[in-house]
């Protein structure tokens, strides 16, 4: 039946030829070719009667990865009629697809994001993801944002773009606000990269996009979206976003153009952003000119535009470029406009004066600050001023401000104020005035902390007042103040300065039991250094042995401090013990080579110490420390031996 269309006479003739002897050898090959040809024609004939299986010579299978033209329909009724078979396939598959979509939506509503995503991925692999509605993609994207799966957000957006969908205005507003509130700024920008100009010109949408670009440090990209943002229905206050972008770009010209465009509708925030753009571009004079223009605009409007922040911005700009005179011109202009300077104004002016070493101007600022009786003075602000005056070596003026603080109820000195002034007075070796501050503290109901006591102990060391220092320390401990490691160091320096080495030794020995923490190698080194300064070598060695007994390993500084003292005392056995610990320990301690070579030289110069010198040289050579030629001549040549 399959070959009924082939003439029978042709077949009989061919068969007759094949029966002849001369064609016998070709019979089998020819029959194979004929059978193959007939089979191929038959297969082609029947396959054309079954649509959907062969397209362009490539077999496809509905629902198994085959993407036929009928299955790529969007089922929105907008296309012309396809073949009858395609319509039948669509009508059969669409209900199943809608049911699957509803199931995924239900999973998302029940917070089963992973389960819904796995279903989507399976359908996507099988080529069944083109028919989903925008509602499903919107639900997926919002759920992905909630759980922080921003990669899924990007994936769904690209799937929507491939499917030819046009998301609604509400979709964009909701999605971008969610991304912005969770600081997924890069993902916000990715949405714009995918859809671009297809996104509606809406102020919510583009404000989110521009803010995202500014947050990730891409002001050029933000500037490129300003035109589209301007096409939206924005009001006057929405123009703040323009100025924010210009500040990031340091684009003063564009900011000025926007200022002229808005005219008297400009707000205080917009003006301050314009001034900041000038300061960032290091154009403070231009900022001051804009400030004066704003005052002229104020004459025709009811509300004030310029505030104290405006002047602080300009003052800071002049201070940054080293123009203190212009800073004071700003201050005078500020006062003429009946604007009261605040803490930032005074602080910036003071820093400018100190930077320019203009102490006369600095004194004027402090005098004005103290002379405004009705102005509230903050303790923190006054303390900052005192710190600045101390740094500028204006301690008398700082003390004047301190006295003014004591007279004011709203700016009483605190512990930080006392600490700054105490240290400054101790550095000036004015211990009596520092002790007067302590009396002021006690009168004000405050107690010195360990930092202030440490400063006072340092003052006692400078003055050599051992008795006062010990009394201060005892009073501090009795009042419940826990001394710090810095307090211990200062006490050791005080004892060493006054030659009370035994007291220093006892202090370190009992420190852990009395104060709860063990002295470090730094404290032991300080103790040994004080003993060596007065040539009390035995006491220094006793401090070293106490350190080893308490399990504190000496470091390079400790060895380098003690070793020369033992050399000076000609305690060669102790010298060898120190060298052995430094050079032969499992973890060698770095000691300057010149210190060891000097010890070897002094050891041999005394005479009768050849054996000990040989031991020291051997340890040095074993540690890779070169022995100088001047030293090596005292010792026998190991090669000749």
Coordinates of C-alpha atoms in Angstrom, one line a residue:
X1 CA 0.0 0.0 0.0
X2 CA 2.8 2.3 0.8
X3 CA 4.2 2.0 -2.7
X4 CA 1.0 1.7 -4.7
X5 CA 1.8 4.9 -6.5
X6 CA 5.0 3.3 -8.1
X7 CA 4.3 1.8 -11.6
X8 CA 4.3 -2.0 -11.5
X9 CA 6.0 -2.4 -14.9
X10 CA 9.0 -0.5 -13.6
X11 CA 9.2 -2.9 -10.7
X12 CA 9.0 -6.0 -12.9
X13 CA 11.6 -4.7 -15.2
X14 CA 14.0 -4.0 -12.4
X15 CA 13.4 -7.5 -11.0
X16 CA 14.1 -9.1 -14.4
X17 CA 17.4 -7.3 -14.6
X18 CA 18.4 -8.3 -11.2
X19 CA 17.8 -12.0 -12.0
X20 CA 20.5 -11.9 -14.7
X21 CA 23.9 -13.1 -13.7
X22 CA 25.8 -9.9 -14.5
X23 CA 23.6 -8.0 -11.9
X24 CA 23.7 -10.6 -9.2
X25 CA 26.5 -8.9 -7.3
X26 CA 24.6 -5.6 -7.1
X27 CA 21.3 -7.0 -6.0
X28 CA 21.7 -6.6 -2.3
X29 CA 23.1 -3.1 -2.3
X30 CA 20.4 -1.8 -4.7
X31 CA 17.6 -3.3 -2.7
X32 CA 19.0 -1.6 0.5
X33 CA 18.9 1.8 -1.3
X34 CA 15.4 1.2 -2.6
X35 CA 14.0 0.2 0.8
X36 CA 15.6 3.2 2.5
X37 CA 14.2 5.6 -0.2
X38 CA 10.7 4.1 0.0
X39 CA 10.8 4.2 3.8
X40 CA 11.9 7.9 3.9
X41 CA 9.1 8.9 1.4
X42 CA 6.6 7.1 3.5
X43 CA 7.7 8.7 6.7
X44 CA 7.5 12.1 5.2
X45 CA 4.1 11.4 3.8
X46 CA 2.6 10.4 7.1
X47 CA 4.4 13.0 9.3
X48 CA 2.9 15.9 7.3
X49 CA -0.6 14.7 8.3
X50 CA 0.3 15.2 12.1
X51 CA 0.8 18.9 12.8
X52 CA 2.9 20.1 15.8
X53 CA 5.6 17.3 15.4
X54 CA 7.8 18.5 12.6
X55 CA 8.8 22.1 12.1
X56 CA 11.8 22.9 9.8
X57 CA 13.1 19.3 10.0
X58 CA 13.2 19.3 13.8
X59 CA 10.8 17.3 15.9
X60 CA 9.2 19.0 18.8
X61 CA 6.9 17.8 21.6
X62 CA 4.2 20.0 23.2
X63 CA 4.8 20.4 27.0
X64 CA 8.3 18.9 26.9
X65 CA 10.5 21.7 25.9
X66 CA 9.1 22.3 22.5
X67 CA 8.3 25.9 21.9
X68 CA 5.9 25.8 18.9
X69 CA 4.4 28.9 17.5
X70 CA 1.0 28.1 18.9
X71 CA 2.4 27.6 22.4
X72 CA 4.2 31.0 22.3
X73 CA 0.9 32.8 22.2
X74 CA 0.0 35.2 25.0
X75 CA -3.6 34.2 24.9
X76 CA -4.8 37.8 25.2
X77 CA -7.0 37.7 22.1
X78 CA -4.8 40.3 20.3
X79 CA -3.4 38.0 17.7
X80 CA -5.0 36.9 14.4
X81 CA -6.4 33.4 14.2
X82 CA -3.9 30.6 14.1
X83 CA -4.4 27.1 12.8
X84 CA -7.2 25.0 14.3
X85 CA -4.7 22.6 15.9
X86 CA -3.0 25.6 17.7
X87 CA -6.3 26.8 19.1
X88 CA -7.0 23.4 20.4
X89 CA -3.6 23.1 22.1
X90 CA -4.1 26.5 23.7
X91 CA -7.6 25.8 25.0
X92 CA -6.4 22.5 26.5
X93 CA -3.2 23.9 28.2
X94 CA -4.5 27.3 29.5
X95 CA -6.8 26.0 32.3
X96 CA -4.0 23.8 33.6
X97 CA -1.6 26.8 33.6
X98 CA -4.1 29.0 35.4
X99 CA -4.6 26.4 38.0
X100 CA -0.8 26.1 38.5
X101 CA -0.5 29.9 38.8
X102 CA -3.3 30.0 41.5
X103 CA -1.4 27.3 43.4
X104 CA 1.8 29.4 43.4
X105 CA -0.1 32.5 44.4
X106 CA -1.5 30.6 47.4
X107 CA 2.0 29.4 48.4
X108 CA 3.2 33.0 48.3
X109 CA 0.2 34.2 50.4
X110 CA 1.1 31.6 53.0
X111 CA 4.7 32.8 53.1
X112 CA 5.9 29.6 51.4
X113 CA 8.3 31.4 49.1
X114 CA 10.7 28.6 48.4
X115 CA 8.0 26.1 47.5
X116 CA 6.4 28.5 45.0
X117 CA 9.8 29.4 43.5
X118 CA 10.6 25.7 43.0
X119 CA 7.3 25.2 41.1
X120 CA 8.1 28.2 38.9
X121 CA 11.6 27.0 38.2
X122 CA 10.2 23.5 37.1
X123 CA 7.7 25.2 34.8
X124 CA 10.4 27.5 33.4
X125 CA 12.7 24.5 32.6
X126 CA 9.8 22.8 30.8
X127 CA 9.1 26.0 28.7
X128 CA 5.7 26.8 30.4
X129 CA 6.6 30.2 31.9
X130 CA 5.3 32.5 29.1
X131 CA 1.6 32.5 30.0
X132 CA 1.8 33.7 33.6
X133 CA 0.0 37.0 34.5
X134 CA 1.5 40.1 35.9
X135 CA -0.1 39.4 39.2
X136 CA 2.0 36.3 39.7
X137 CA 5.2 38.2 38.9
X138 CA 4.2 41.0 41.2
X139 CA 3.6 38.6 44.0
X140 CA 6.9 36.9 43.4
X141 CA 8.8 40.1 43.3
X142 CA 7.3 41.5 46.5
X143 CA 7.8 38.2 48.3
X144 CA 11.4 38.1 47.1
X145 CA 12.0 41.6 48.4
X146 CA 10.6 40.6 51.8
X147 CA 12.9 37.6 52.2
X148 CA 15.9 39.4 50.7
X149 CA 16.2 37.4 47.5
X150 CA 17.1 40.2 45.2
X151 CA 18.4 37.8 42.6
X152 CA 14.9 36.5 42.2
X153 CA 13.6 40.1 41.7
X154 CA 16.0 40.6 38.8
X155 CA 15.1 37.2 37.3
X156 CA 11.3 37.9 37.4
X157 CA 11.7 41.4 36.0
X158 CA 13.7 40.0 33.0
X159 CA 11.0 37.3 32.6
X160 CA 8.4 39.9 32.4
X161 CA 10.4 41.8 29.8
X162 CA 10.8 38.7 27.7
X163 CA 7.1 38.0 27.9
X164 CA 6.3 41.5 26.6
X165 CA 4.5 42.6 29.7
X166 CA 4.0 46.3 30.7
X167 CA 3.9 46.5 34.5
X168 CA 1.4 48.9 35.9
X169 CA 2.2 52.2 37.7
X170 CA 1.1 50.8 41.0
X171 CA 3.5 47.8 40.5
X172 CA 6.5 50.1 39.9
X173 CA 5.6 52.3 42.9
X174 CA 5.2 49.5 45.3
X175 CA 8.2 47.5 44.1
X176 CA 10.6 50.5 44.1
X177 CA 9.4 51.7 47.5
X178 CA 10.0 48.3 49.0
X179 CA 13.4 48.0 47.5
X180 CA 14.4 51.5 48.7
X181 CA 13.1 51.0 52.2
X182 CA 15.3 47.9 52.5
X183 CA 18.3 49.7 51.0
X184 CA 18.4 47.4 47.9
X185 CA 19.6 50.4 45.8
X186 CA 21.5 48.3 43.3
X187 CA 18.4 46.3 42.5
X188 CA 16.4 49.5 42.1
X189 CA 18.9 50.6 39.4
X190 CA 18.7 47.1 37.8
X191 CA 15.0 47.6 37.2
X192 CA 15.8 50.7 35.3
X193 CA 18.5 48.9 33.3
X194 CA 15.9 46.3 32.2
X195 CA 12.9 48.5 31.4
X196 CA 14.5 51.9 30.9
X197 CA 12.2 54.4 29.2
X198 CA 9.3 51.9 29.5
X199 CA 9.0 52.9 33.2
X200 CA 6.3 55.6 33.7
X201 CA 7.4 59.2 34.3
X202 CA 6.2 59.2 37.9
X203 CA 7.8 61.2 40.7
X204 CA 7.7 58.3 43.2
X205 CA 9.3 56.0 40.7
X206 CA 12.1 58.3 39.7
X207 CA 12.7 59.7 43.1
X208 CA 13.4 56.1 44.3
X209 CA 15.7 55.6 41.3
X210 CA 17.6 58.9 41.7
X211 CA 18.0 58.4 45.4
X212 CA 19.3 54.9 44.7
X213 CA 21.9 56.2 42.3
X214 CA 23.1 58.8 44.8
X215 CA 23.3 56.2 47.6
X216 CA 25.5 53.9 45.5
X217 CA 27.8 56.8 44.5
X218 CA 26.6 57.2 40.9
X219 CA 25.6 60.8 40.6
X220 CA 26.1 60.9 36.8
X221 CA 23.4 58.2 36.5
X222 CA 21.1 60.2 38.8
X223 CA 21.6 63.3 36.7
X224 CA 20.7 61.4 33.5
X225 CA 17.3 60.6 35.1
X226 CA 16.5 64.2 36.2
X227 CA 14.9 65.1 32.9
X228 CA 12.5 62.2 33.1
X229 CA 11.8 63.1 36.7
X230 CA 11.0 66.6 35.7
X231 CA 8.4 65.3 33.3
X232 CA 6.4 64.0 36.2
X233 CA 3.9 66.0 38.2
X234 CA 6.3 67.4 40.8
X235 CA 5.7 70.4 43.0
X236 CA 8.2 73.0 44.3
X237 CA 9.5 70.9 47.2
X238 CA 10.2 68.0 45.0
X239 CA 13.0 70.0 43.3
X240 CA 15.2 69.2 46.4
X241 CA 16.2 66.1 44.5
X242 CA 17.8 68.3 41.8
X243 CA 19.9 70.1 44.3
X244 CA 21.0 66.8 46.0
X245 CA 22.2 65.6 42.7
X246 CA 24.1 68.8 42.0
X247 CA 25.8 68.6 45.4
X248 CA 27.0 65.1 44.6
X249 CA 28.3 66.3 41.2
X250 CA 29.8 69.5 42.6
X251 CA 27.9 71.1 39.8
X252 CA 27.4 74.7 41.0
X253 CA 26.3 76.1 37.6
X254 CA 23.4 73.7 37.3
X255 CA 22.4 74.4 40.9
X256 CA 22.5 78.1 40.3
X257 CA 20.3 77.7 37.1
X258 CA 17.7 75.8 39.2
X259 CA 17.9 78.6 41.8
X260 CA 17.2 81.3 39.2
X261 CA 14.4 79.2 37.8
X262 CA 12.6 78.7 41.1
X263 CA 13.1 82.3 42.2
X264 CA 11.3 83.2 45.4
X265 CA 9.8 79.7 45.6
X266 CA 13.2 78.4 46.8
X267 CA 13.2 76.8 50.2
X268 CA 15.8 76.9 53.0
X269 CA 16.8 73.3 52.3
X270 CA 17.4 74.0 48.6
X271 CA 19.5 77.1 49.5
X272 CA 21.6 75.1 52.0
X273 CA 22.2 72.4 49.4
X274 CA 23.3 75.0 46.9
X275 CA 25.7 76.5 49.4
X276 CA 27.0 73.0 50.2
X277 CA 27.6 72.4 46.5
X278 CA 29.7 75.6 46.4
X279 CA 31.7 74.5 49.5
X280 CA 32.3 71.1 48.0
X281 CA 33.6 72.8 44.9
X282 CA 35.8 75.0 47.1
X283 CA 34.0 78.2 46.1
X284 CA 33.1 79.8 49.4
X285 CA 32.9 83.3 48.1
X286 CA 30.4 82.3 45.5
X287 CA 28.4 80.6 48.3
X288 CA 28.5 83.9 50.3
X289 CA 27.2 85.8 47.2
X290 CA 24.3 83.3 47.0
X291 CA 23.6 84.0 50.7
X292 CA 23.3 87.7 50.0
X293 CA 21.0 87.0 47.0
X294 CA 18.8 84.9 49.3
X295 CA 18.5 87.8 51.7
X296 CA 17.3 90.0 48.8
X297 CA 14.7 87.3 47.9
X298 CA 13.5 87.3 51.5
X299 CA 12.5 90.9 51.2
X300 CA 9.6 89.9 48.9
X301 CA 8.3 86.8 50.7
X302 CA 6.8 86.2 54.1
X303 CA 9.0 83.2 55.2
X304 CA 12.7 83.4 55.9
X305 CA 15.0 81.4 53.6
X306 CA 18.4 81.9 55.3
X307 CA 19.0 80.2 58.6
X308 CA 21.9 79.6 60.9
X309 CA 22.8 76.4 59.0
X310 CA 23.3 78.5 55.9
X311 CA 25.8 80.7 57.6
X312 CA 27.6 77.8 59.3
X313 CA 28.0 76.2 55.9
X314 CA 29.6 79.3 54.4
X315 CA 31.8 79.9 57.5
X316 CA 33.0 76.3 57.3
X317 CA 33.9 76.8 53.6
X318 CA 36.0 79.9 54.4
X319 CA 37.7 78.0 57.2
X320 CA 38.6 75.1 55.0
X321 CA 40.4 77.3 52.5
X322 CA 42.2 79.3 55.2
X323 CA 40.3 82.6 55.1
X324 CA 39.5 83.5 58.7
X325 CA 38.9 87.1 57.9
X326 CA 36.0 86.1 55.7
X327 CA 34.7 83.9 58.5
X328 CA 34.3 86.9 60.7
X329 CA 32.7 88.9 57.9
X330 CA 30.1 86.1 57.7
X331 CA 29.6 86.3 61.4
X332 CA 29.0 90.1 61.3
X333 CA 26.6 89.6 58.4
X334 CA 24.8 86.9 60.4
X335 CA 24.5 89.2 63.4
X336 CA 23.2 92.0 61.3
X337 CA 20.4 89.7 60.1
X338 CA 19.5 89.1 63.8
X339 CA 20.5 85.4 63.5
X340 CA 22.0 84.0 66.7
X341 CA 25.3 82.0 66.3
X342 CA 25.1 78.5 67.7
X343 CA 27.8 76.1 69.0
X344 CA 28.8 75.0 65.5
X345 CA 29.3 78.6 64.5
X346 CA 31.6 79.4 67.4
X347 CA 33.4 76.1 67.1
X348 CA 34.2 76.6 63.4
X349 CA 35.4 80.1 64.0
X350 CA 37.6 79.0 66.8
X351 CA 39.1 76.2 64.7
X352 CA 39.8 78.8 61.9
X353 CA 41.6 81.1 64.4
X354 CA 43.7 78.3 65.8
X355 CA 44.6 77.1 62.3
X356 CA 45.6 80.6 61.4
X357 CA 47.4 81.1 64.8
X358 CA 45.2 84.2 65.3
X359 CA 44.9 84.1 69.1
X360 CA 43.5 87.6 69.3
X361 CA 40.5 86.6 67.1
X362 CA 40.1 83.4 69.2
X363 CA 39.9 85.5 72.4
X364 CA 37.3 87.7 70.7
X365 CA 35.2 84.6 70.0
X366 CA 35.4 83.3 73.6
X367 CA 34.7 86.8 75.0
X368 CA 31.6 87.1 72.8
X369 CA 30.5 83.6 73.8
X370 CA 30.8 84.5 77.5
X371 CA 29.4 88.0 77.0
X372 CA 26.0 86.8 75.8
X373 CA 24.1 86.6 79.1
X374 CA 20.8 85.4 77.7
X375 CA 22.4 82.7 75.5
X376 CA 22.3 79.2 76.9
X377 CA 25.8 77.7 77.1
X378 CA 26.1 74.0 76.7
X379 CA 28.7 72.1 78.8
X380 CA 29.8 70.0 75.9
X381 CA 30.3 73.0 73.6
X382 CA 32.3 74.9 76.3
X383 CA 34.5 71.9 76.9
X384 CA 35.2 71.7 73.2
X385 CA 36.2 75.3 73.3
X386 CA 38.5 74.6 76.2
X387 CA 40.1 71.8 74.3
X388 CA 40.7 74.0 71.4
X389 CA 42.2 76.7 73.5
X390 CA 44.5 74.2 75.3
X391 CA 45.7 72.9 71.9
X392 CA 46.4 76.5 70.9
X393 CA 48.5 77.1 74.1
X394 CA 45.8 79.5 75.4
X395 CA 45.5 78.0 78.8
X396 CA 44.7 81.3 80.6
X397 CA 41.8 81.9 78.3
X398 CA 40.6 78.3 78.8
X399 CA 40.6 78.9 82.5
X400 CA 38.6 82.1 82.1
X401 CA 36.0 80.1 80.2
X402 CA 36.1 77.5 83.0
X403 CA 35.4 80.2 85.6
X404 CA 32.5 81.4 83.4
X405 CA 31.1 77.9 83.3
X406 CA 31.1 77.7 87.1
X407 CA 29.0 80.9 87.3
X408 CA 26.4 79.5 84.8
X409 CA 23.7 77.0 85.9
X410 CA 23.3 75.6 82.4
X411 CA 27.0 74.9 81.7
X412 CA 28.6 73.4 84.8
X413 CA 32.0 71.8 84.3
X414 CA 31.9 68.0 84.0
X415 CA 34.5 65.3 84.5
X416 CA 35.8 65.8 81.0
X417 CA 36.3 69.5 81.6
X418 CA 38.3 68.9 84.7
X419 CA 40.4 66.2 83.1
X420 CA 41.4 68.4 80.2
X421 CA 42.3 71.3 82.4
X422 CA 44.1 69.1 84.9
X423 CA 46.4 67.6 82.3
X424 CA 47.0 71.1 80.8
X425 CA 48.1 72.5 84.2
X426 CA 50.3 69.5 84.9
X427 CA 52.0 69.9 81.6
X428 CA 52.7 73.5 82.6
X429 CA 54.0 72.2 85.9
X430 CA 51.3 74.1 87.8
X431 CA 50.5 71.5 90.3
X432 CA 48.9 73.9 92.8
X433 CA 46.3 75.1 90.3
X434 CA 45.6 71.5 89.3
X435 CA 45.0 70.6 92.9
X436 CA 42.6 73.6 93.1
X437 CA 40.6 72.0 90.4
X438 CA 40.2 68.9 92.5
X439 CA 38.9 71.0 95.4
X440 CA 36.4 72.6 92.9
X441 CA 35.3 69.1 91.9
X442 CA 34.8 68.0 95.5
X443 CA 32.8 71.3 96.2
X444 CA 30.6 70.6 93.2
X445 CA 29.9 67.1 94.4
X446 CA 32.1 65.3 91.9
X447 CA 35.0 62.9 92.5
X448 CA 38.1 62.6 90.5
X449 CA 38.4 59.5 88.3
X450 CA 41.6 57.4 87.7
X451 CA 42.5 59.6 84.7
X452 CA 42.5 62.8 86.8
X453 CA 44.4 61.1 89.6
X454 CA 47.0 59.8 87.1
X455 CA 47.5 63.4 85.8
X456 CA 48.0 64.6 89.4
X457 CA 50.5 61.8 90.1
X458 CA 52.4 62.9 87.0
X459 CA 52.4 66.4 88.5
X460 CA 53.8 65.1 91.7
X461 CA 56.5 63.3 89.8
X462 CA 57.5 66.5 88.1
X463 CA 57.6 68.3 91.4
X464 CA 59.3 65.5 93.3
X465 CA 56.5 65.5 95.9
X466 CA 56.5 61.9 96.9
X467 CA 54.4 62.3 100.0
X468 CA 51.6 64.1 98.1
X469 CA 51.6 61.5 95.4
X470 CA 51.2 58.6 97.8
X471 CA 48.4 60.4 99.6
X472 CA 46.5 61.1 96.4
X473 CA 46.9 57.4 95.4
X474 CA 45.7 56.2 98.8
X475 CA 42.7 58.6 98.8
X476 CA 41.8 57.4 95.3
X477 CA 41.8 53.7 96.3
X478 CA 39.9 54.5 99.5
X479 CA 37.2 56.4 97.6
X480 CA 36.5 53.3 95.5
X481 CA 38.2 54.4 92.3
X482 CA 39.9 51.5 90.6
X483 CA 43.4 52.4 89.4
X484 CA 44.3 51.6 85.8
X485 CA 47.5 50.3 84.3
X486 CA 48.5 53.9 83.5
X487 CA 48.0 54.7 87.2
X488 CA 50.5 52.0 88.1
X489 CA 53.1 53.2 85.6
X490 CA 52.8 56.7 86.9
X491 CA 53.2 55.5 90.5
X492 CA 56.3 53.5 89.6
X493 CA 57.8 56.5 87.9
X494 CA 57.0 58.6 91.0
X495 CA 58.7 56.0 93.3
X496 CA 61.7 55.7 90.9
X497 CA 62.0 59.5 90.7
X498 CA 62.2 59.7 94.5
X499 CA 64.4 56.6 95.0
X500 CA 61.7 54.6 96.8
X501 CA 62.6 51.4 94.9
X502 CA 61.5 49.1 97.7
X503 CA 58.1 50.7 97.8
X504 CA 57.8 50.3 94.0
X505 CA 58.8 46.7 94.3
X506 CA 56.2 46.0 97.0
X507 CA 53.6 47.9 94.9
X508 CA 54.1 45.6 91.9
X509 CA 54.4 42.5 94.0
X510 CA 51.0 43.0 95.7
X511 CA 49.2 44.7 92.8
X512 CA 47.2 41.7 91.5
X513 CA 45.9 40.8 95.0
X514 CA 44.9 44.3 95.8
X515 CA 43.5 45.6 92.4
X516 CA 42.5 42.5 90.5
X517 CA 44.9 42.5 87.5
X518 CA 48.5 41.5 87.0
X519 CA 51.2 43.9 86.0
X520 CA 52.5 43.5 82.5
X521 CA 56.1 43.4 81.2
X522 CA 55.8 47.2 80.7
X523 CA 55.4 47.7 84.5
X524 CA 58.3 45.4 85.4
X525 CA 60.5 47.2 82.8
X526 CA 59.5 50.5 84.4
X527 CA 60.4 49.2 87.8
X528 CA 63.8 47.9 86.6
X529 CA 64.5 51.2 84.8
X530 CA 63.9 53.2 88.0
X531 CA 66.3 51.0 90.0
X532 CA 69.0 51.2 87.3
X533 CA 68.6 55.0 87.2
X534 CA 69.9 55.2 90.8
X535 CA 72.4 52.3 90.2
X536 CA 70.4 50.0 92.5
X537 CA 71.4 46.9 90.4
X538 CA 70.4 44.2 92.9
X539 CA 66.9 45.7 93.3
X540 CA 66.6 45.8 89.5
X541 CA 67.6 42.1 89.3
X542 CA 65.1 41.3 92.0
X543 CA 62.4 42.9 89.9
X544 CA 63.5 40.7 86.9
X545 CA 63.3 37.6 89.1
X546 CA 59.8 38.6 90.3
X547 CA 58.7 39.0 86.7
X548 CA 59.9 35.5 85.8
X549 CA 58.4 34.1 89.0
X550 CA 55.0 35.6 88.1
X551 CA 55.2 34.0 84.6
X552 CA 55.7 37.2 82.7
X553 CA 58.1 36.7 79.8
X554 CA 60.6 39.6 79.3
X555 CA 60.6 41.2 75.9
X556 CA 63.3 42.9 73.9
X557 CA 62.9 46.2 75.7
X558 CA 63.2 44.6 79.1
X559 CA 66.4 42.8 78.2
X560 CA 67.8 45.8 76.5
X561 CA 67.0 47.9 79.7
X562 CA 68.5 45.4 82.2
X563 CA 71.5 44.0 80.3
X564 CA 73.6 47.3 80.3
X565 CA 72.9 47.6 84.0
X566 CA 74.3 44.2 84.7
X567 CA 77.3 44.9 82.5
X568 CA 77.9 48.1 84.5
X569 CA 77.6 46.1 87.7
X570 CA 80.0 43.5 86.2
X571 CA 77.5 40.8 87.1
X572 CA 78.7 38.5 84.3
X573 CA 76.7 35.5 85.4
X574 CA 73.5 37.6 85.2
X575 CA 74.7 38.9 81.8
X576 CA 75.0 35.3 80.5
X577 CA 71.6 34.4 82.0
X578 CA 70.0 37.3 80.2
X579 CA 71.7 36.5 76.9
X580 CA 70.8 32.9 77.2
X581 CA 67.1 33.8 77.7
X582 CA 67.2 36.2 74.8
X583 CA 69.1 34.1 72.3
X584 CA 68.6 30.4 73.2
X585 CA 64.9 30.4 74.1
X586 CA 62.4 28.5 71.9
X587 CA 61.1 32.0 70.8
X588 CA 64.2 34.2 70.7
X589 CA 63.9 37.8 71.9
X590 CA 65.3 40.5 69.7
X591 CA 68.1 42.4 71.3
X592 CA 70.1 45.0 69.5
X593 CA 73.5 43.5 68.4
X594 CA 75.4 46.5 69.6
X595 CA 74.1 45.8 73.2
X596 CA 75.4 42.2 73.1
X597 CA 78.7 43.2 71.5
X598 CA 79.2 45.9 74.1
X599 CA 78.6 43.4 76.8
X600 CA 81.1 41.0 75.3
X601 CA 83.7 43.8 75.0
X602 CA 83.3 44.9 78.6
X603 CA 83.4 41.3 79.8
X604 CA 86.7 40.7 78.1
X605 CA 88.2 44.1 79.0
X606 CA 88.0 43.3 82.7
X607 CA 90.1 40.2 82.3
X608 CA 89.8 36.7 83.6
X609 CA 86.5 36.2 81.9
X610 CA 87.6 34.3 78.8
X611 CA 85.4 31.3 79.4
X612 CA 82.3 33.4 80.0
X613 CA 83.2 35.5 76.9
X614 CA 83.5 32.3 74.8
X615 CA 80.0 31.3 76.0
X616 CA 78.5 34.6 75.1
X617 CA 80.3 34.6 71.7
X618 CA 79.0 31.1 71.0
X619 CA 75.5 32.1 71.8
X620 CA 75.7 35.2 69.6
X621 CA 77.1 33.2 66.6
X622 CA 74.5 30.5 67.1
X623 CA 71.8 33.2 66.9
X624 CA 73.3 34.7 63.8
X625 CA 74.6 37.8 65.4
X626 CA 77.9 39.1 64.0
X627 CA 80.8 39.5 66.4
X628 CA 82.8 42.6 65.6
X629 CA 86.5 42.3 64.8
X630 CA 87.5 44.5 67.7
X631 CA 85.9 42.0 70.1
X632 CA 87.0 38.8 68.4
X633 CA 90.7 39.5 68.9
X634 CA 90.3 38.9 72.7
X635 CA 89.2 35.4 72.1
X636 CA 91.1 32.3 70.8
X637 CA 90.4 31.5 67.1
X638 CA 88.1 28.4 67.1
X639 CA 89.6 27.3 63.8
X640 CA 93.2 27.1 65.2
X641 CA 91.9 25.1 68.1

